[in-house]
Amino acid sequence: MDIKAYVGSWITKDEYKQITGQDYDAVTETQPA
């Protein structure tokens, strides 16, 4: 499930990392919107 859309509104970047094991910033840099 792609949860990037929830960062900033439902979860924080830190929570994203806890859930996915990946840094949110690294994901957004490698996968343009």
XYZ file of N, CA and C in Angstrom:
99
model
N 0.840 -1.186 0.000
C 0.000 0.000 0.000
C 0.881 1.245 0.000
N 0.584 2.168 -0.867
C 1.355 3.399 -0.949
C 0.818 4.391 0.078
N 1.655 4.709 1.070
C 1.192 5.609 2.134
C 1.848 6.986 2.055
N 2.606 7.246 0.993
C 3.281 8.551 0.880
C 2.296 9.708 0.941
N 1.104 9.513 0.401
C 0.108 10.583 0.371
C -0.348 10.989 1.780
N -0.161 10.114 2.758
C -0.617 10.397 4.123
C 0.412 11.156 4.957
N 1.652 11.227 4.483
C 2.687 11.939 5.238
C 2.357 13.425 5.247
N 2.358 13.998 6.424
C 2.050 15.417 6.560
C 0.619 15.661 6.991
N -0.265 14.730 6.646
C -1.655 14.913 7.059
C -2.055 13.901 8.133
N -1.681 12.637 7.954
C -2.058 11.607 8.918
C -0.862 11.079 9.707
N 0.293 11.027 9.062
C 1.497 10.525 9.732
C 2.667 11.473 9.490
N 3.687 11.332 10.323
C 4.897 12.140 10.157
C 5.918 11.376 9.323
N 6.971 12.059 8.919
C 8.043 11.399 8.182
C 8.685 10.300 9.032
N 8.802 10.552 10.334
C 9.369 9.536 11.225
C 8.482 8.302 11.292
N 7.179 8.507 11.359
C 6.246 7.383 11.383
C 6.296 6.618 10.064
N 6.442 7.334 8.953
C 6.581 6.684 7.643
C 7.783 5.746 7.659
N 8.899 6.216 8.238
C 10.108 5.387 8.292
C 9.882 4.164 9.173
N 9.183 4.330 10.287
C 8.902 3.200 11.168
C 8.041 2.158 10.466
N 7.092 2.603 9.668
C 6.164 1.698 8.993
C 6.835 0.994 7.816
N 7.562 1.763 6.996
C 8.095 1.218 5.745
C 9.559 0.804 5.820
N 10.299 1.362 6.791
C 11.727 1.088 6.874
C 12.546 1.933 5.921
N 11.902 2.876 5.232
C 12.590 3.751 4.288
C 12.423 5.203 4.725
N 13.442 6.018 4.434
C 13.318 7.448 4.687
C 12.331 8.048 3.700
N 11.435 8.874 4.185
C 10.449 9.512 3.304
C 11.139 10.391 2.260
N 12.140 11.170 2.672
C 12.838 12.060 1.745
C 13.519 11.280 0.626
N 14.104 10.136 0.951
C 14.774 9.321 -0.063
C 13.757 8.769 -1.057
N 12.581 8.404 -0.586
C 11.535 7.865 -1.459
C 11.035 8.937 -2.410
N 10.804 10.136 -1.912
C 10.250 11.198 -2.758
C 11.277 11.678 -3.782
N 12.567 11.585 -3.465
C 13.600 12.009 -4.410
C 13.729 11.004 -5.562
N 13.559 9.721 -5.286
C 13.768 8.702 -6.312
C 12.500 8.419 -7.110
N 11.343 8.811 -6.591
C 10.082 8.565 -7.277
C 9.301 9.873 -7.435
N 9.509 10.581 -8.533
C 8.796 11.866 -8.710
C 7.278 11.685 -8.729
N 6.616 12.662 -8.209
C 5.150 12.582 -8.103
C 4.465 12.653 -9.452
